Coordinates of C-alpha atoms and ligand atoms in Angstrom, one line a residue:
X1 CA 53.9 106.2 100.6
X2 CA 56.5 104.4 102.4
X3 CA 59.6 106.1 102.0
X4 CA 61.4 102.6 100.4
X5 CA 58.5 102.8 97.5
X6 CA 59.7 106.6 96.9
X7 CA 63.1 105.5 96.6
X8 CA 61.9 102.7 94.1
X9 CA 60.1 105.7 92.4
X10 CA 63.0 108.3 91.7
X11 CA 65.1 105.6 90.3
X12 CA 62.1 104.3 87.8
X13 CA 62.4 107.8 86.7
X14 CA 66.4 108.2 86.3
X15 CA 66.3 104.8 84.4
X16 CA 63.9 106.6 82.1
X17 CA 66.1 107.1 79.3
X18 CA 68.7 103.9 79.6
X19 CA 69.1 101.6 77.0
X20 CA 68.1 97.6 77.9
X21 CA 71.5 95.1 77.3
X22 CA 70.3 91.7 77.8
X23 CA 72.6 89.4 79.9
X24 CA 75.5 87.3 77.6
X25 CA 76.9 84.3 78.0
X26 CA 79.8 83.9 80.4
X27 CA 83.4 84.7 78.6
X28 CA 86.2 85.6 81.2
X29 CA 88.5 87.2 78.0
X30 CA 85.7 89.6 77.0
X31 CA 84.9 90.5 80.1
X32 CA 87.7 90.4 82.2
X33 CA 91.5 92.1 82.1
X34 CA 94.1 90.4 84.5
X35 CA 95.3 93.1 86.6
X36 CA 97.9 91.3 88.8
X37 CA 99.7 88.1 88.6
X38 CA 99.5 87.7 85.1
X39 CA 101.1 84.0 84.7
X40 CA 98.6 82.8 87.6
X41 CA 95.8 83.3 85.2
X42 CA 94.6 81.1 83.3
X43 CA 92.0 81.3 81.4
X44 CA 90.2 77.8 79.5
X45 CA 87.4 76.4 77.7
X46 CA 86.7 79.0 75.4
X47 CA 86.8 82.0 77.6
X48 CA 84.0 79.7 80.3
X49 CA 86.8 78.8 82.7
X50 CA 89.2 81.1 85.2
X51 CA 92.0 79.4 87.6
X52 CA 93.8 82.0 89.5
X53 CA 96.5 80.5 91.4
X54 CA 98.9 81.7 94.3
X55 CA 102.6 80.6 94.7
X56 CA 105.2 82.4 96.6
X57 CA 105.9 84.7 93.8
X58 CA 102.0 86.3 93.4
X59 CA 98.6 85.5 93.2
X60 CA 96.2 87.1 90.9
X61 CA 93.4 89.1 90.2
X62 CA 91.3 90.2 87.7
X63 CA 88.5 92.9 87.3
X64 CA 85.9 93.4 85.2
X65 CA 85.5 95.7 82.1
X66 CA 82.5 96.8 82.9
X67 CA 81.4 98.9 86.0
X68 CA 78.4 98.6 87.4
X69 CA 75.3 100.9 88.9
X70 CA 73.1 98.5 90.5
X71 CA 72.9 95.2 89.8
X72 CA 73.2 91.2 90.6
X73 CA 76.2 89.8 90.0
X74 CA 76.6 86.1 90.1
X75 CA 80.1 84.2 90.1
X76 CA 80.0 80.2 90.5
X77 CA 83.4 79.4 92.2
X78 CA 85.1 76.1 93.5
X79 CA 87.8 76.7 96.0
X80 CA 91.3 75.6 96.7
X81 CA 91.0 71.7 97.9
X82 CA 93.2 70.2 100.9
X83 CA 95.6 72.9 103.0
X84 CA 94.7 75.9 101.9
X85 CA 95.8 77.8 105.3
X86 CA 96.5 81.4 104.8
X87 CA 94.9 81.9 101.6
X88 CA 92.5 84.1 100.8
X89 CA 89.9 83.5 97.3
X90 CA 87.6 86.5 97.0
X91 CA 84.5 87.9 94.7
X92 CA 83.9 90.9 95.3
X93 CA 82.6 94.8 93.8
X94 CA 84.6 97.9 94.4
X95 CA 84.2 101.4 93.3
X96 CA 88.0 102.2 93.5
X97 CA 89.2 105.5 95.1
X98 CA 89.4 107.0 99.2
X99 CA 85.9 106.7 99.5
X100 CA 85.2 103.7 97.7
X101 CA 82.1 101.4 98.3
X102 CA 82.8 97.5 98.4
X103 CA 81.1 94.4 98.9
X104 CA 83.2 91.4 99.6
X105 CA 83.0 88.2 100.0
X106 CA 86.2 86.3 101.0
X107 CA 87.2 82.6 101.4
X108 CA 90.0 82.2 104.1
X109 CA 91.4 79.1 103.8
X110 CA 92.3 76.0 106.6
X111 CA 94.3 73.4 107.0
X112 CA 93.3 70.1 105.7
X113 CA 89.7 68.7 106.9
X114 CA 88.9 71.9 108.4
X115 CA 86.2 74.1 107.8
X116 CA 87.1 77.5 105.5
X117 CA 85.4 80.6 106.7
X118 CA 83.3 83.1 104.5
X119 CA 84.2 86.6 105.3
X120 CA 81.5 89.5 104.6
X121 CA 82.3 92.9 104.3
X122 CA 80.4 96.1 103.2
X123 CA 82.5 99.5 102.5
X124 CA 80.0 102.6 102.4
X125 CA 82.4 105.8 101.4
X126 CA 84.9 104.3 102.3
X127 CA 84.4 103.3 105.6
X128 CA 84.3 99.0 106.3
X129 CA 84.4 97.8 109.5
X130 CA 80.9 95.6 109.2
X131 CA 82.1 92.1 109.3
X132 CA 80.1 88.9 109.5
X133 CA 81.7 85.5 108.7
X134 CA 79.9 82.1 108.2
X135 CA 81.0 78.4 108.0
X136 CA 79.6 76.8 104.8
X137 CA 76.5 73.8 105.1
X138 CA 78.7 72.3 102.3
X139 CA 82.1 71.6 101.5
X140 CA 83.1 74.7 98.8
X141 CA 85.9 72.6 97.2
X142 CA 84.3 69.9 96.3
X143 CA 82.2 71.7 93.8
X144 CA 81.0 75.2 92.3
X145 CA 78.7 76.7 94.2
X146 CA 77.0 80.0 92.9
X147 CA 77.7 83.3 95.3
X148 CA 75.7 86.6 94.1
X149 CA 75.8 90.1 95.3
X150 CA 72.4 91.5 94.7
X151 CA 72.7 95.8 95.1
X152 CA 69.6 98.4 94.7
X153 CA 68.5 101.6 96.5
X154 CA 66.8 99.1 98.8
X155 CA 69.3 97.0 100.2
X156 CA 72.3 95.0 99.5
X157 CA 71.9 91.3 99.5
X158 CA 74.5 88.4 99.9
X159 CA 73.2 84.9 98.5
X160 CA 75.1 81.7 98.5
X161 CA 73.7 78.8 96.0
X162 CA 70.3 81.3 96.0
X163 CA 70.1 81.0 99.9
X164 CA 70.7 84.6 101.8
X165 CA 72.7 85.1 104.5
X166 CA 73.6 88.4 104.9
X167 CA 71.2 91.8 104.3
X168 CA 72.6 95.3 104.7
X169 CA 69.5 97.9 104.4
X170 CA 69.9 101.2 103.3
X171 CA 69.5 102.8 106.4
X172 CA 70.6 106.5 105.1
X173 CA 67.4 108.0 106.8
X174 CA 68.8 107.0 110.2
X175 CA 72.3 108.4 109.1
X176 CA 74.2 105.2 107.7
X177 CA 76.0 106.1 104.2
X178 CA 75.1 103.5 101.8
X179 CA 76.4 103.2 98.7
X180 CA 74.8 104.4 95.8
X181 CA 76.5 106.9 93.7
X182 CA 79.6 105.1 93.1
X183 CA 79.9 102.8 89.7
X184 CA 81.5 99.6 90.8
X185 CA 83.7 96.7 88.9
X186 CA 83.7 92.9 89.9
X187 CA 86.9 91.5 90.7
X188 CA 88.3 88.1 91.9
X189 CA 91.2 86.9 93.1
X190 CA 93.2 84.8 95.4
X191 CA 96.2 86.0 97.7
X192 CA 98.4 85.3 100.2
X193 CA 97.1 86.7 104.1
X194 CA 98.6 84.0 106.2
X195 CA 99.2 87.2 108.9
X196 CA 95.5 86.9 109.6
X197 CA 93.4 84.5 107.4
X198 CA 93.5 81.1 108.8
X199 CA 92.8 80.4 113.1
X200 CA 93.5 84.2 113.3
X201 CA 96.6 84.0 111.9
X202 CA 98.1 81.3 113.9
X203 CA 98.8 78.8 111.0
X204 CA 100.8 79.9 108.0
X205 CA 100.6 78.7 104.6
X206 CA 102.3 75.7 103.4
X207 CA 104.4 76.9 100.7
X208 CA 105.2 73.1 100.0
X209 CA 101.5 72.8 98.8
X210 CA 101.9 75.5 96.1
X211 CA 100.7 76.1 93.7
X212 CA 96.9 76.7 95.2
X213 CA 94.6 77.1 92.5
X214 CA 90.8 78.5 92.6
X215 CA 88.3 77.8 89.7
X216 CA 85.9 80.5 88.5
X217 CA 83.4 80.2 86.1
X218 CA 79.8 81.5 84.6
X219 CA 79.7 85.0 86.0
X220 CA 76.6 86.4 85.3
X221 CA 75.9 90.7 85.9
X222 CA 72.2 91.4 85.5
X223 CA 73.4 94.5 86.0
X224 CA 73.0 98.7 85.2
X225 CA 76.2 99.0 83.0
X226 CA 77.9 102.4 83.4
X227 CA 77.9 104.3 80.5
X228 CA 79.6 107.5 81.3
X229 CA 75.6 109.6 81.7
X230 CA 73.3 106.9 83.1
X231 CA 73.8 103.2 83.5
X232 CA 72.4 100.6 80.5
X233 CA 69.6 97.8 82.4
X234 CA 69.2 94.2 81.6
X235 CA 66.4 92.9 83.2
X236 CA 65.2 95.0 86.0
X237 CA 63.2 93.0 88.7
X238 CA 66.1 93.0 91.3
X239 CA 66.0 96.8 91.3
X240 CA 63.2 96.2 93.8
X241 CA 63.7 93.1 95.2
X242 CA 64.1 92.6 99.0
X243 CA 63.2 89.5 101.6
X244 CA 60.5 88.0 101.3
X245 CA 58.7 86.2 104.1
X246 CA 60.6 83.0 103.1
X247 CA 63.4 84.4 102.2
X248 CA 63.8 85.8 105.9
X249 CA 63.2 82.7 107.6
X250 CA 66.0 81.1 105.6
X251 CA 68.8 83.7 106.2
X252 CA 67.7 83.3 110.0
X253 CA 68.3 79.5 109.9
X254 CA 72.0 80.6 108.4
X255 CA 72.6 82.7 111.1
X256 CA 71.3 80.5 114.0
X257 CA 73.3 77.7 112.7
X258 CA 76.0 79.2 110.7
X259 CA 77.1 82.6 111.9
X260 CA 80.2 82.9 113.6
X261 CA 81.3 86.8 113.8
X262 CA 78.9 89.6 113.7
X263 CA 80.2 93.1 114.3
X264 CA 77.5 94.0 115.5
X265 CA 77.1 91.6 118.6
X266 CA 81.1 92.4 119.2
X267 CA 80.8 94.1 122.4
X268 CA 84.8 94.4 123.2
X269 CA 85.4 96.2 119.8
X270 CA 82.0 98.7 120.1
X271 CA 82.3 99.3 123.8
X272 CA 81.8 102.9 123.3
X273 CA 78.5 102.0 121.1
X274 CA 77.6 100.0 118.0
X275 CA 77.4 101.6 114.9
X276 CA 73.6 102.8 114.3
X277 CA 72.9 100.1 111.8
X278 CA 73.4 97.8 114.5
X279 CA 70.1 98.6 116.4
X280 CA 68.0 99.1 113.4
X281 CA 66.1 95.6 111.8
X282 CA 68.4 94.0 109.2
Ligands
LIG301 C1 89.8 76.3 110.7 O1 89.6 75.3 111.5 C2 89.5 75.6 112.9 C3 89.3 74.3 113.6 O2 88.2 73.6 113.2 C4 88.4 76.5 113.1 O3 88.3 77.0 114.5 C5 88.5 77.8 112.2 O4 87.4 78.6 112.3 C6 88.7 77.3 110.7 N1 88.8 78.4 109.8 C7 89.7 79.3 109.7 C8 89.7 80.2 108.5 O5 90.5 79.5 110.6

């Protein structure tokens, strides 16, 4: 038995007892508390529509009642239009705490006409430090576009509109935490990083162009909800799912054509050695 259909095995078993939630329609009040910047949350429609804005005085963010064990969590997002140097609109998961475990992704924002950046990060106990970033094949404001984090034992998987670009394995075996234990919460949010976000920090943002408002709307967790004992499953299939065939050819046509960091080709910052991972398939 290879040792990734073990781990598919013990966690058949743990899930054993856990009650099945089906997935619910998207409704940012039920779901959601506004944990920063209050007044630049808005939330419309009937609960179906979030704009979190950023002036000079704050931006926002908001987390999710629920935590997570395991899960794909879905979040369709249209991003702030025209300058939106030094700004930064994020979905990400984050177990809170020293040695939290995180998966980001991160909008930093540009000037007018130029292209924003998608920033990937994974946190494993807490330790980061394994950045990729991509341009887009579209432009993200003129639209939603759907960006998932799919988490199991397996592997973590970053999607945008359903396509992959970014696998992290669970590599424990070889010595690479991976986060597993840890219950997670989705969050979103937009902020102000104009020390670093946009042309490496070169450009600051245009305070003239304020308010910058991002639009969220139908987040969807097919998730294991954390119960306090053992997590609660919806539907199941992603608790196995990794890249197909297919699925592996796409997310190498991203990275031929749309990568543009990889820690783990950054031989000025890892000149002592790459982290592990780093020589192992992903
Ligand atoms: C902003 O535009 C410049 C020029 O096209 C580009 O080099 C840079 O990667 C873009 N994105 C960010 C976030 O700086």
């Amino acid at each position: 038995m290879s040792s990734s259909s073990f781990l598919c095995l013990a966690f058949t078993l743990i899930l054993g007892g856990s009650i099945v939630v089906g997935v619910r329609g998207n409704d940012f009040t039920r779901d959601f508390d506004v944990v920063w910047g209050r007044e630049n949350a808005r939330i419309l429609d009937g609960g179906r529509l979030l704009e979190l804005s950023l002036d000079q005085r704050s931006g926002s963010r908001i987390e999710s009642k629920n935590r997570f064990l395991f899960g794909r969590v879905d979040l369709q997002i249209k991003l702030v239009a025209g300058g939106s140097a030094g700004t930064i609109t994020s979905f990400y998961i984050c177990s809170g705490g020293a040695t939290h475990d995180e998966v980001d992704f991160e909008f930093l924002g540009n000037v007018s006409g130029e292209p924003y950046i998608l920033h990937t990060n994974i946190f494993s106990h807490g330790k980061g430090g394994k950045e990729q970033q991509f341009y887009l094949w579209f432009d993200p404001t003129q639209d939603f576009h759907t960006y998932s984090i799919l988490w199991n034992p397996l592997n973590i998987i970053l999607f945008v509109d359903d396509t992959p670009i970014r696998v992290f394995k669970n590599y424990e075996a070889y010595g690479v935490p991976f986060p597993k234990n840890q219950p997670v919460r989705a969050f979103a949010s937009i902020w102000d990083a104009d020390d670093w976000a946009t042309q490496g920090g070169r450009i600051k943002t245009d305070w003239s162009k304020a308010p910058f408002v991002a639009s969220y709307r139908n987040f969807r967790a097919n998730a294991c909800v954390w119960t306090g004992d053992y997590p609660a499953c919806g539907d199941t299939k992603w608790m196995q799912q990794e890249l197909d065939w297919w699925s592996w050819m796409t997310l190498s046509w991203v990275r031929m054509n749309y990568l543009l960091y990889d820690y783990c080709t950054d031989t000025k910052r890892f000149g002592y050695g790459f982290p592990p991972e780093c020589a192992l398939p992903n």
